[in-house]
Coordinates of C-alpha atoms in Angstrom, one line a residue:
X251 CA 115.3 85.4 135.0
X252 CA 114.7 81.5 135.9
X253 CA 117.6 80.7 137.9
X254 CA 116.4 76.7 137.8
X255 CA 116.7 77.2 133.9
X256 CA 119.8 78.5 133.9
X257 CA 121.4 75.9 136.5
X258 CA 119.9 73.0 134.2
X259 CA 121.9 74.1 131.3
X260 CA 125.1 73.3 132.4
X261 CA 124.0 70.3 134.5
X262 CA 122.6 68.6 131.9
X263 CA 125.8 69.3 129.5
X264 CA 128.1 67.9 132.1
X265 CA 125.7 64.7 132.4
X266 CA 125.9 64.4 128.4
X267 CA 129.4 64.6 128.4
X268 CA 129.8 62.0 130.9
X269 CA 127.6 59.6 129.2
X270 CA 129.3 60.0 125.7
X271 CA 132.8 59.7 127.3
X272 CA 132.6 57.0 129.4
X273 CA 129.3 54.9 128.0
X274 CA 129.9 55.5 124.4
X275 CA 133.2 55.2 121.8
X276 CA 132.2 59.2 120.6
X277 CA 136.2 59.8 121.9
X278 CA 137.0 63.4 123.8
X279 CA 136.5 65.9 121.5
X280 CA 132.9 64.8 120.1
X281 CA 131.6 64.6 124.0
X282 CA 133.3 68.3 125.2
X283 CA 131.2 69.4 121.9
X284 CA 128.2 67.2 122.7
X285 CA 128.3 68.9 126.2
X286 CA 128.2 72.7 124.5
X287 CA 125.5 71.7 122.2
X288 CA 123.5 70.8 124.8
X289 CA 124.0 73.8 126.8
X290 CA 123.1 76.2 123.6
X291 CA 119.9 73.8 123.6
X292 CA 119.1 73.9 126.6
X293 CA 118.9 77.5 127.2
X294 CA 117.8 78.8 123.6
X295 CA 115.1 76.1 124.1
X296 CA 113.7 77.5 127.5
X297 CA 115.3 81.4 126.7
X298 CA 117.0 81.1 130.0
X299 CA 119.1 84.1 129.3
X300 CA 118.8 86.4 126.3
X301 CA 119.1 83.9 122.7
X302 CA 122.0 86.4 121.6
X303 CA 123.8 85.6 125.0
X304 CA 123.5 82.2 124.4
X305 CA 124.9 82.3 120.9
X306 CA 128.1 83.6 122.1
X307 CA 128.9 80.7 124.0
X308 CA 131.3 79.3 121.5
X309 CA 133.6 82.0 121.8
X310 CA 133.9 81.6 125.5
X311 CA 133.6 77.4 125.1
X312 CA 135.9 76.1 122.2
X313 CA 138.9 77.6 123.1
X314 CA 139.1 76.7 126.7
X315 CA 137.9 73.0 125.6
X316 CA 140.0 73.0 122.7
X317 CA 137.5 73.0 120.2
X318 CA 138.2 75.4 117.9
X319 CA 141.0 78.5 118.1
X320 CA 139.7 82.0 118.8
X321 CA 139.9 82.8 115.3
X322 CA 138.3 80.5 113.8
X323 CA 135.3 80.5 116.2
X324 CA 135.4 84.4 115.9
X325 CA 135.2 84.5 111.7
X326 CA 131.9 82.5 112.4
X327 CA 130.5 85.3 113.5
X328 CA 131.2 87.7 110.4
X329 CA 129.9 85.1 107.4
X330 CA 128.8 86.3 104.3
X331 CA 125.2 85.2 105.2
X332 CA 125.1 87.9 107.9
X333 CA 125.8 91.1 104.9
X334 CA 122.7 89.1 103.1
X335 CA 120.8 89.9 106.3
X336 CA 122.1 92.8 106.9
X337 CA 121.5 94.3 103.2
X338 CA 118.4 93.2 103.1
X339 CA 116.8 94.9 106.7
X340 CA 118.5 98.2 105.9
X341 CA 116.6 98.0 102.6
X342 CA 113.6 97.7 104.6
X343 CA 114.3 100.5 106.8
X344 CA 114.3 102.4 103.7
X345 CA 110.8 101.0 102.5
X346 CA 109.5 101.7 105.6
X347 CA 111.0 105.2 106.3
X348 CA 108.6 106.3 103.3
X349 CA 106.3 104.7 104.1
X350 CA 106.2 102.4 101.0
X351 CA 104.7 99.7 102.3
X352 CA 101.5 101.4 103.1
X353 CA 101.1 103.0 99.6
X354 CA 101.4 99.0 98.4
X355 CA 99.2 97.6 100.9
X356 CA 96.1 100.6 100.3
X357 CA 96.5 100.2 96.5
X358 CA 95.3 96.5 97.1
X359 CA 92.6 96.9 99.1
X360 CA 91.3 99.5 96.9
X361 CA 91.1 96.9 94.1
X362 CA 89.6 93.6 96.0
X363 CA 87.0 95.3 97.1
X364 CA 85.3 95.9 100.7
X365 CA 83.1 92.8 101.2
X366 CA 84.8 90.4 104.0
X367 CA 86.1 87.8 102.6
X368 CA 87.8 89.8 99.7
X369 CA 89.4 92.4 102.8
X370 CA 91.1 89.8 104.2
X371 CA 92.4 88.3 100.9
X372 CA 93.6 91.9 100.3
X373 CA 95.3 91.9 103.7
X374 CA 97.0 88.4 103.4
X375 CA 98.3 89.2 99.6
X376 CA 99.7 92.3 100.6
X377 CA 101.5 91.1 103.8
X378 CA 103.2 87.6 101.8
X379 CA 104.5 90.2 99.3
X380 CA 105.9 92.7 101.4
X381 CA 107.0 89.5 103.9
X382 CA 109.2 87.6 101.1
X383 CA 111.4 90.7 101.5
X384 CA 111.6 92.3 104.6
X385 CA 111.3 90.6 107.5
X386 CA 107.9 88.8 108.8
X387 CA 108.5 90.9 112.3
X388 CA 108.6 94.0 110.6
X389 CA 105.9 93.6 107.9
X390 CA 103.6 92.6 110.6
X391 CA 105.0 96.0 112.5
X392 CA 104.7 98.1 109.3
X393 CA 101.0 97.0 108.5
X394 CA 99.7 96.6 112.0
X395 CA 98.2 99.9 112.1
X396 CA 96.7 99.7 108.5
X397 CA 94.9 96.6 109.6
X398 CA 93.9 97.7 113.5
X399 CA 92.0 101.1 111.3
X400 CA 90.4 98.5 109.4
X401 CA 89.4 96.8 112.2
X402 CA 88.1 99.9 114.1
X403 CA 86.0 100.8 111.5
X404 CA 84.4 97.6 111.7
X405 CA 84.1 97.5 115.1
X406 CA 82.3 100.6 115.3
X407 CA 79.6 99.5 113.1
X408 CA 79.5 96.2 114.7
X409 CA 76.2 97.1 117.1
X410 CA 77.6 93.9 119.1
X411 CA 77.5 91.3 116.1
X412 CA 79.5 88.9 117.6
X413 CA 80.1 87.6 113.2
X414 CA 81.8 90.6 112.9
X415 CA 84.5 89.9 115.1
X416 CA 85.0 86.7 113.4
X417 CA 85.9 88.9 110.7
X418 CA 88.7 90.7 113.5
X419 CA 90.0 87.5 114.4
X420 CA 90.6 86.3 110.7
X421 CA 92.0 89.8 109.7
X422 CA 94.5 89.5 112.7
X423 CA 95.3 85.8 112.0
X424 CA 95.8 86.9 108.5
X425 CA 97.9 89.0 109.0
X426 CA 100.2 87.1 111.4
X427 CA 100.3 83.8 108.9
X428 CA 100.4 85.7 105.6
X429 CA 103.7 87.2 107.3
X430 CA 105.1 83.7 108.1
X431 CA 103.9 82.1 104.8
X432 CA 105.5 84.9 102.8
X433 CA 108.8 84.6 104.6
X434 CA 109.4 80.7 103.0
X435 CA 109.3 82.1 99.5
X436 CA 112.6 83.9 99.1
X437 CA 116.3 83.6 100.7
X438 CA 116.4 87.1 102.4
X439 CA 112.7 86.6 103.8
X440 CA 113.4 84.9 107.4
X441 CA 116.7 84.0 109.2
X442 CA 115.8 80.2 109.0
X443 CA 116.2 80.2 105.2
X444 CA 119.8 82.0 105.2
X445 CA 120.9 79.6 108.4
X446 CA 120.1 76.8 105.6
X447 CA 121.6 78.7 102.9
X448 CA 125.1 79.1 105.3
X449 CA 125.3 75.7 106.7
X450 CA 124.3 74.3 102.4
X451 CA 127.0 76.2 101.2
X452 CA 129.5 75.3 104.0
X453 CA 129.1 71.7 104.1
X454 CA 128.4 70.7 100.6
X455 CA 130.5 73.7 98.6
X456 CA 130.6 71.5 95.3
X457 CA 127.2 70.2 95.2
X458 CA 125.7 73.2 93.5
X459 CA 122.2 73.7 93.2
X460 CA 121.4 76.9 95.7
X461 CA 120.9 80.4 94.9
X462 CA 118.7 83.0 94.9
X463 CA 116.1 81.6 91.9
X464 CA 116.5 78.1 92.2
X465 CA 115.3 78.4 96.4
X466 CA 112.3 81.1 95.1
X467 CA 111.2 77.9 92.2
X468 CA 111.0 75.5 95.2
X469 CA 109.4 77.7 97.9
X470 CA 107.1 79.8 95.9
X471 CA 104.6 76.9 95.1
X472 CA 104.5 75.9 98.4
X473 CA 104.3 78.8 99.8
X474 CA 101.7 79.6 98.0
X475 CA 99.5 76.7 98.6
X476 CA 99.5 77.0 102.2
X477 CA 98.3 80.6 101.7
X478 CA 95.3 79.9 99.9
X479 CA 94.4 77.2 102.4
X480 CA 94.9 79.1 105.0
X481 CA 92.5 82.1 103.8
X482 CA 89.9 79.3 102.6
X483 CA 90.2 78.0 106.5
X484 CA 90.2 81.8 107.7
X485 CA 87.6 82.6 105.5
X486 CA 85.5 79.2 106.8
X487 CA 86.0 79.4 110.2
X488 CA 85.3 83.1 110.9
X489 CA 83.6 85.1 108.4
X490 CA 80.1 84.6 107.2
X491 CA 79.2 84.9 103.6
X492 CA 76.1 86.9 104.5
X493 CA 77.8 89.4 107.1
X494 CA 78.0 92.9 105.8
X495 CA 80.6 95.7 107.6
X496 CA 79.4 98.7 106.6
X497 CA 82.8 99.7 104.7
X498 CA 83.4 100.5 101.1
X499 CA 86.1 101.3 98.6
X500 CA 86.0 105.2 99.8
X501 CA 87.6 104.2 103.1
X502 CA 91.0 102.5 101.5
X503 CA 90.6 105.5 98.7
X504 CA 90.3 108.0 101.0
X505 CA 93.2 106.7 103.1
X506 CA 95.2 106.4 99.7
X507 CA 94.5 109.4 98.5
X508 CA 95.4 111.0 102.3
X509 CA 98.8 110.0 101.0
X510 CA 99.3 112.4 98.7
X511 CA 100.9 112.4 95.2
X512 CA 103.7 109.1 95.5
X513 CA 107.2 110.9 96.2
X514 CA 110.7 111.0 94.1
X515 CA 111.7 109.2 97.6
X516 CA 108.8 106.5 97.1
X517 CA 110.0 105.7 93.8
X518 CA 113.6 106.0 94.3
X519 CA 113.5 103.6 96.9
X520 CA 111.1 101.4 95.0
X521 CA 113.2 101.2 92.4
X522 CA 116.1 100.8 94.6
X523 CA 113.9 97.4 95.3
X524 CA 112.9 96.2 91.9
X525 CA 116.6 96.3 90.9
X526 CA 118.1 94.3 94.1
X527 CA 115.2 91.5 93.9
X528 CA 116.4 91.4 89.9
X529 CA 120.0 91.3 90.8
X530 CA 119.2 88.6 93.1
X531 CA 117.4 86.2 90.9
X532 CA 119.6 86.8 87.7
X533 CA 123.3 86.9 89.3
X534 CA 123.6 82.9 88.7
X535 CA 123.1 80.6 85.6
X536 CA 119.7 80.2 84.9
X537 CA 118.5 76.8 83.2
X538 CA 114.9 76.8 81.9
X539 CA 113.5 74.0 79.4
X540 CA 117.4 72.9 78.8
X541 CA 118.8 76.1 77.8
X542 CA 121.1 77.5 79.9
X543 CA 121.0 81.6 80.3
X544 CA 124.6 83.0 81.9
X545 CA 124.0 85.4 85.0
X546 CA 125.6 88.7 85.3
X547 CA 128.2 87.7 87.7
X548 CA 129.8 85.5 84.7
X549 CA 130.5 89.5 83.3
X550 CA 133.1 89.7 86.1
X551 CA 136.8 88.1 86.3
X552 CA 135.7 85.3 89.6
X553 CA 132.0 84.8 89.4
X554 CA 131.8 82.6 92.4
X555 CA 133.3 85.4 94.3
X556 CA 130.3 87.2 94.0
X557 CA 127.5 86.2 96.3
X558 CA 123.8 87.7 97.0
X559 CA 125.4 89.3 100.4
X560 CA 127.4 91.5 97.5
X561 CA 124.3 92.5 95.9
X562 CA 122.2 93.2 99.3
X563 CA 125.4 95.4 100.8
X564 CA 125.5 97.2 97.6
X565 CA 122.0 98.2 97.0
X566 CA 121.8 99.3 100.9
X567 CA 124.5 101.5 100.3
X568 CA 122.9 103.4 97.1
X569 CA 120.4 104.8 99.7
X570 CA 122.9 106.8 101.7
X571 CA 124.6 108.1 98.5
X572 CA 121.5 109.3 96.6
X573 CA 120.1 112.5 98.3
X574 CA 116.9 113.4 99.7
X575 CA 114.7 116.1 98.2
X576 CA 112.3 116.1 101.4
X577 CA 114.6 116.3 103.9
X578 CA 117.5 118.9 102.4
X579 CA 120.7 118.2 102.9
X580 CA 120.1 114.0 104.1
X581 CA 120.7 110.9 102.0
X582 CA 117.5 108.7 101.4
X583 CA 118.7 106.9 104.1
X584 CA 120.9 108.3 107.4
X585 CA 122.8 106.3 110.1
X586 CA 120.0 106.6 113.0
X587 CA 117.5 105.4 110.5
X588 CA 119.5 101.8 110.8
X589 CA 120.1 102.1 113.9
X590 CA 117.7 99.6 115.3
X591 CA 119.4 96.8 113.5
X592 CA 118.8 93.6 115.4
X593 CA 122.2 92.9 116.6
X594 CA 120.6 90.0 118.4
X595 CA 119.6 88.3 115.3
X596 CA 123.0 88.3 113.8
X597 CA 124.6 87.5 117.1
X598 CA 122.3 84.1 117.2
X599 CA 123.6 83.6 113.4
X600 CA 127.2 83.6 114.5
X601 CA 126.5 81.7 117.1
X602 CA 124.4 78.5 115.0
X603 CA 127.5 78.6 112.5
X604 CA 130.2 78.0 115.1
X605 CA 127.8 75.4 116.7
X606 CA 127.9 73.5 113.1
X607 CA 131.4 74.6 112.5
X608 CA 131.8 72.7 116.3
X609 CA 130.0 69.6 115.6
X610 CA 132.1 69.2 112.2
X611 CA 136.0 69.9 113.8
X612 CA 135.2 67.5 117.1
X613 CA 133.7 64.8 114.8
X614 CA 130.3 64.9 116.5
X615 CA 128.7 64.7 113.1
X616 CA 130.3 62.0 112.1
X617 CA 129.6 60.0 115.4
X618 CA 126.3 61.1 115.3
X619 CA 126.3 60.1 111.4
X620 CA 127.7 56.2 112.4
X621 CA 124.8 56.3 114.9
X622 CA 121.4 57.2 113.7
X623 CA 121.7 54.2 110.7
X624 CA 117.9 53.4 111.8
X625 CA 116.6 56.0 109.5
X626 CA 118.3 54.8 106.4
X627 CA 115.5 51.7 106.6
X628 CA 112.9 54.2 106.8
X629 CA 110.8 55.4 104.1
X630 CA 112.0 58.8 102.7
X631 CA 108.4 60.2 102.5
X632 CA 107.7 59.6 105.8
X633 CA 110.5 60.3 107.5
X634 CA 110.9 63.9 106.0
X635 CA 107.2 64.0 107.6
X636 CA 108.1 63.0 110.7
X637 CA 110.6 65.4 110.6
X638 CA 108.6 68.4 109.6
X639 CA 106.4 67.2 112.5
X640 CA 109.1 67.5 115.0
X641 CA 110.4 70.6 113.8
X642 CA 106.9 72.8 113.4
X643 CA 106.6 71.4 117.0
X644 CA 109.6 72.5 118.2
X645 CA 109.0 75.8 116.7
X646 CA 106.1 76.0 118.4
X647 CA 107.5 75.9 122.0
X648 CA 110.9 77.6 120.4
X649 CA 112.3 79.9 118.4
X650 CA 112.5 79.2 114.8
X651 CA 116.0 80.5 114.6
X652 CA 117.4 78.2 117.3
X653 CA 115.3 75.2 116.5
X654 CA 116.8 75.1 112.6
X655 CA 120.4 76.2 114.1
X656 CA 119.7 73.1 116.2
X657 CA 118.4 70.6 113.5
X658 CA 120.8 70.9 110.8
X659 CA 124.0 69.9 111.8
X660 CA 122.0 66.8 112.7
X661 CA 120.4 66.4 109.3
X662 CA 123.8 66.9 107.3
X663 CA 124.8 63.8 109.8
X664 CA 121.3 61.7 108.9
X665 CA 121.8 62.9 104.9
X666 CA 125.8 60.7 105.4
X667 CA 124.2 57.8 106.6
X668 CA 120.6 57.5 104.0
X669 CA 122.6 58.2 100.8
X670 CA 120.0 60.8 100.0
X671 CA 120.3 64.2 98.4
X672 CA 121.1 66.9 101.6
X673 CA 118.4 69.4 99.9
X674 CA 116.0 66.5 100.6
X675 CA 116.4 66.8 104.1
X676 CA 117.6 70.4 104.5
X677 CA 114.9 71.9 103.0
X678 CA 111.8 70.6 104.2
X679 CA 112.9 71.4 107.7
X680 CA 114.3 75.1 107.0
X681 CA 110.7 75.5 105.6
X682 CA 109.1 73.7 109.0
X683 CA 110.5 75.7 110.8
X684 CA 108.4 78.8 109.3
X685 CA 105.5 76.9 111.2
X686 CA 104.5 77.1 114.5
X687 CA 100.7 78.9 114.1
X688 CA 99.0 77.4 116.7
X689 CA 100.8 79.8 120.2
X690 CA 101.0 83.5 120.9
X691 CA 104.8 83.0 121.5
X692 CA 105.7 80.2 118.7
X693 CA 106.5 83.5 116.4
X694 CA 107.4 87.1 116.4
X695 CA 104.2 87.8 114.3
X696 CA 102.0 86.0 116.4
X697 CA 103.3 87.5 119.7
X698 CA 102.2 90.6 117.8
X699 CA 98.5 89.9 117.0
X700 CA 97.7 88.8 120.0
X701 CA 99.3 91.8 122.0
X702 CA 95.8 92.8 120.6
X703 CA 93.6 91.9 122.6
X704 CA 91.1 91.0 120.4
X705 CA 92.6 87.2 119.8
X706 CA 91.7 84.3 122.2
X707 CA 94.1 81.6 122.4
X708 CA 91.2 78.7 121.4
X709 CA 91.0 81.0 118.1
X710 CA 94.8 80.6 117.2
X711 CA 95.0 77.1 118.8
X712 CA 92.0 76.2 116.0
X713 CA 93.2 77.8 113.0
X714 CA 97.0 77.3 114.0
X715 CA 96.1 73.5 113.8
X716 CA 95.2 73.3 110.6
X717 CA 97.5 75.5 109.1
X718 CA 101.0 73.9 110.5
X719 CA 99.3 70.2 109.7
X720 CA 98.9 71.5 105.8
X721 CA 102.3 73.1 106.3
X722 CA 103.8 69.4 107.3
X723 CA 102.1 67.7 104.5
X724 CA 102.3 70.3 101.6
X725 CA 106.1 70.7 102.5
X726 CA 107.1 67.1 102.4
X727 CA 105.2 66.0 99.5
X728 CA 106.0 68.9 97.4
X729 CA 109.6 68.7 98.4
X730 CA 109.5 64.9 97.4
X731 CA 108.3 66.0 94.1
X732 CA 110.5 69.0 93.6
X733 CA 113.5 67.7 94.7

């Protein structure tokens, strides 16, 4: 613990709220919140104390300042977003509990093939699958030791070829980006994109235009550009086409097979799956080519009352009803098999919605709005590049979580002052913040990788470069054209 970083929090809040209420006409209330927000900043930026610690600053802060009442601060903490969340990791826990993922990822490799280049395709397909769903952390987690085997494998019939541990470094890198890359494409695949998806339908609840399918139609193509990029760069800066490993189809066959016969809990669960990512994607209206397709939430009396969260909550709960043939006299799913729910990850939700909750009662936005009128002047394509630019860096010093939690409430602010659509700006950044390639610590699945040992820093630095300056471009210019 950095006593230094913990001292400069509060300093530099009581220096903010000095300047804003004496320099500046931002009145009381906006400078007290100012003051908070800078705070949170300060120590989720530099992790000071635990993130989750920080997030509960509110409830300590807007009463005694007199912010926002105890009650509304507190029901920040319990938003429908956080059941999304919470549906969707206990899901997971039931993927991963039989093991799931691992039939999925073998089944591909069997099929690409052994040579190199075609491995690591298999590995980086597999993970952006599995990682649109479940958590990047815990895809990364659940096919770490299906890809370290690999590795091992090669290793041992490397003889000391330094090209084969280009082929280690892409597999690992791979593995780590795929994870990241995957997680733009849906709603439920990273924290980031449900923070957007809150703070959307909180400040803009008549605009429309948000749900499950519609985010999937925008993120999936870019998403999936940056993925083949980023094997081509893998691929170019690490393997060599005339390297061979010594490993064939028997290996990911005979691991398959080691398996065994795919269980009634395999498929139960799988279909479990299939049905909630359906759910998901047909519960709204659907327009394709001008026709317009009602979603099954129109079958019930109040529609709108029914949100994705519903769905996830509901689908979670199937697996503790339906029983286990395995393990006699168990559910699919029991309480200690969710018991390592990352409390700390909803806490930091609550937490960025009563900071944005904040900035909207003490009319910081608006001041903020009335202030920044230089970027209304500015080209739109460039400033949401600019803007990606800042974020992805950001992200890479910080966590994604706090630096989005951070950015929005200033974007809805910016969006008020350029006249533009708030998806425009809100989007773009939500994606940026899924960035950050280049350090060990800019991401969870990173961090993981290079726990390794077999990464150096140069090698992430080199390929992280590339990927999170593709990520900037593809994201703006494809958001231009898509929104």
């Amino acid at each position: 613990m950095s006593y230094r970083k913990i001292i400069a929090g509060p300093l530099m809040a009581v220096a903010v709220y000095l300047f804003l209420g004496n320099i500046t006409d931002a009145g009381e209330m906006a400078s007290r919140m100012a003051g908070v927000a800078v705070l949170m900043a300060v120590w989720w930026l530099t992790e000071a104390v635990p993130m989750a610690v920080t997030a509960l600053v509110p409830v300590i802060f807007f009463p005694l300042l007199g912010i926002l009442d105890s009650k509304q601060t507190s029901m920040q903490y319990m938003d429908p977003i956080i059941f999304l969340f919470i549906g969707g990791f206990i899901i997971a826990y039931g993927i991963e509990k039989w093991m799931l993922h691992e039939r999925i990822a073998l089944k591909i490799l069997m099929k690409v093939g052994s040579r190199p280049a075609n491995i690591l395709m298999g590995v980086m397909i597999t993970t952006f699958l599995i990682s649109m769903w479940i958590s990047n952390t815990a895809t990364v987690m659940m096919l770490y030791a299906s890809v370290m085997a690999i590795i091992s494998r090669i290793e041992n019939n490397s003889n000391g070829n330094p090209q084969l541990h280009g082929i280690t470094v892409s597999l690992l890198l791979g593995l780590a980006y795929a994870a990241s890359i995957g997680g733009m494409t849906t709603l439920v695949g990273t924290p980031t994109n449900m923070i957007f998806y809150r703070a959307y339908n909180e400040q803009y609840p008549h605009e429309g235009g948000v749900n499950f399918l519609s985010w999937f139609l925008t993120a999936f193509p870019i998403s999936l550009i940056l993925l083949v990029f980023t094997f081509l760069l893998l691929r170019y800066l690490f393997i060599k086409s005339n390297v061979s490993i010594g490993l064939d189809k028997s290996f990911f066959r005979n691991s398959y097979t080691a398996l065994g016969r795919t269980s009634y809990e395999e498929k139960t669960v799988g279909i479990i799956f299939f049905l909630t990512a359906l759910l998901w994607f047909t519960r709204a209206d659907i327009e394709v080519a001008g026709m317009k397709f009602r979603g099954w939430s129109s079958l019930f009396g109040a529609p709108d009352y029914i949100s994705d969260g519903v769905v996830a909550v509901a689908m979670a709960l199937l697996l503790f009803f339906i029983p286990s043939k395995q393990n006699r006299g168990e559910s699919l799913l029991v309480w200690r098999d969710i018991s390592k729910l990352p409390f700390d990850i909803i806490l930091l939700f609550g937490g960025g919605f009563a900071l944005a909750k904040g900035m909207e009662t003490s009319g910081l936005s608006s001041w903020l709005a009335s202030n920044l009128g230089f970027a209304s002047g500015m080209n739109t394509v460039v400033f949401i590049i600019l803007m990606c630019a800042l974020v992805t860096l950001i992200s890479e010093f910080a966590s994604n979580v706090a630096c989005i939690q951070l950015m929005l409430p200033i974007l809805v602010s910016l969006q008020k002052e350029m006249e533009i659509s708030p998806l425009l700006l809100m989007i773009p950044a939500t994606l940026a913040a899924s960035l950050g390639f280049m350090l060990p610590v800019a991401t969870a699945p990173n961090t993981i990788v290079f726990g390794s040992r077999m990464l150096r820093a140069n090698d992430m630095m080199r390929a992280g470069f590339w990927v999170d300056l593709a990520g900037i471009i593809v994201i703006a210019l494809m958001s231009v054209l898509e929104l």
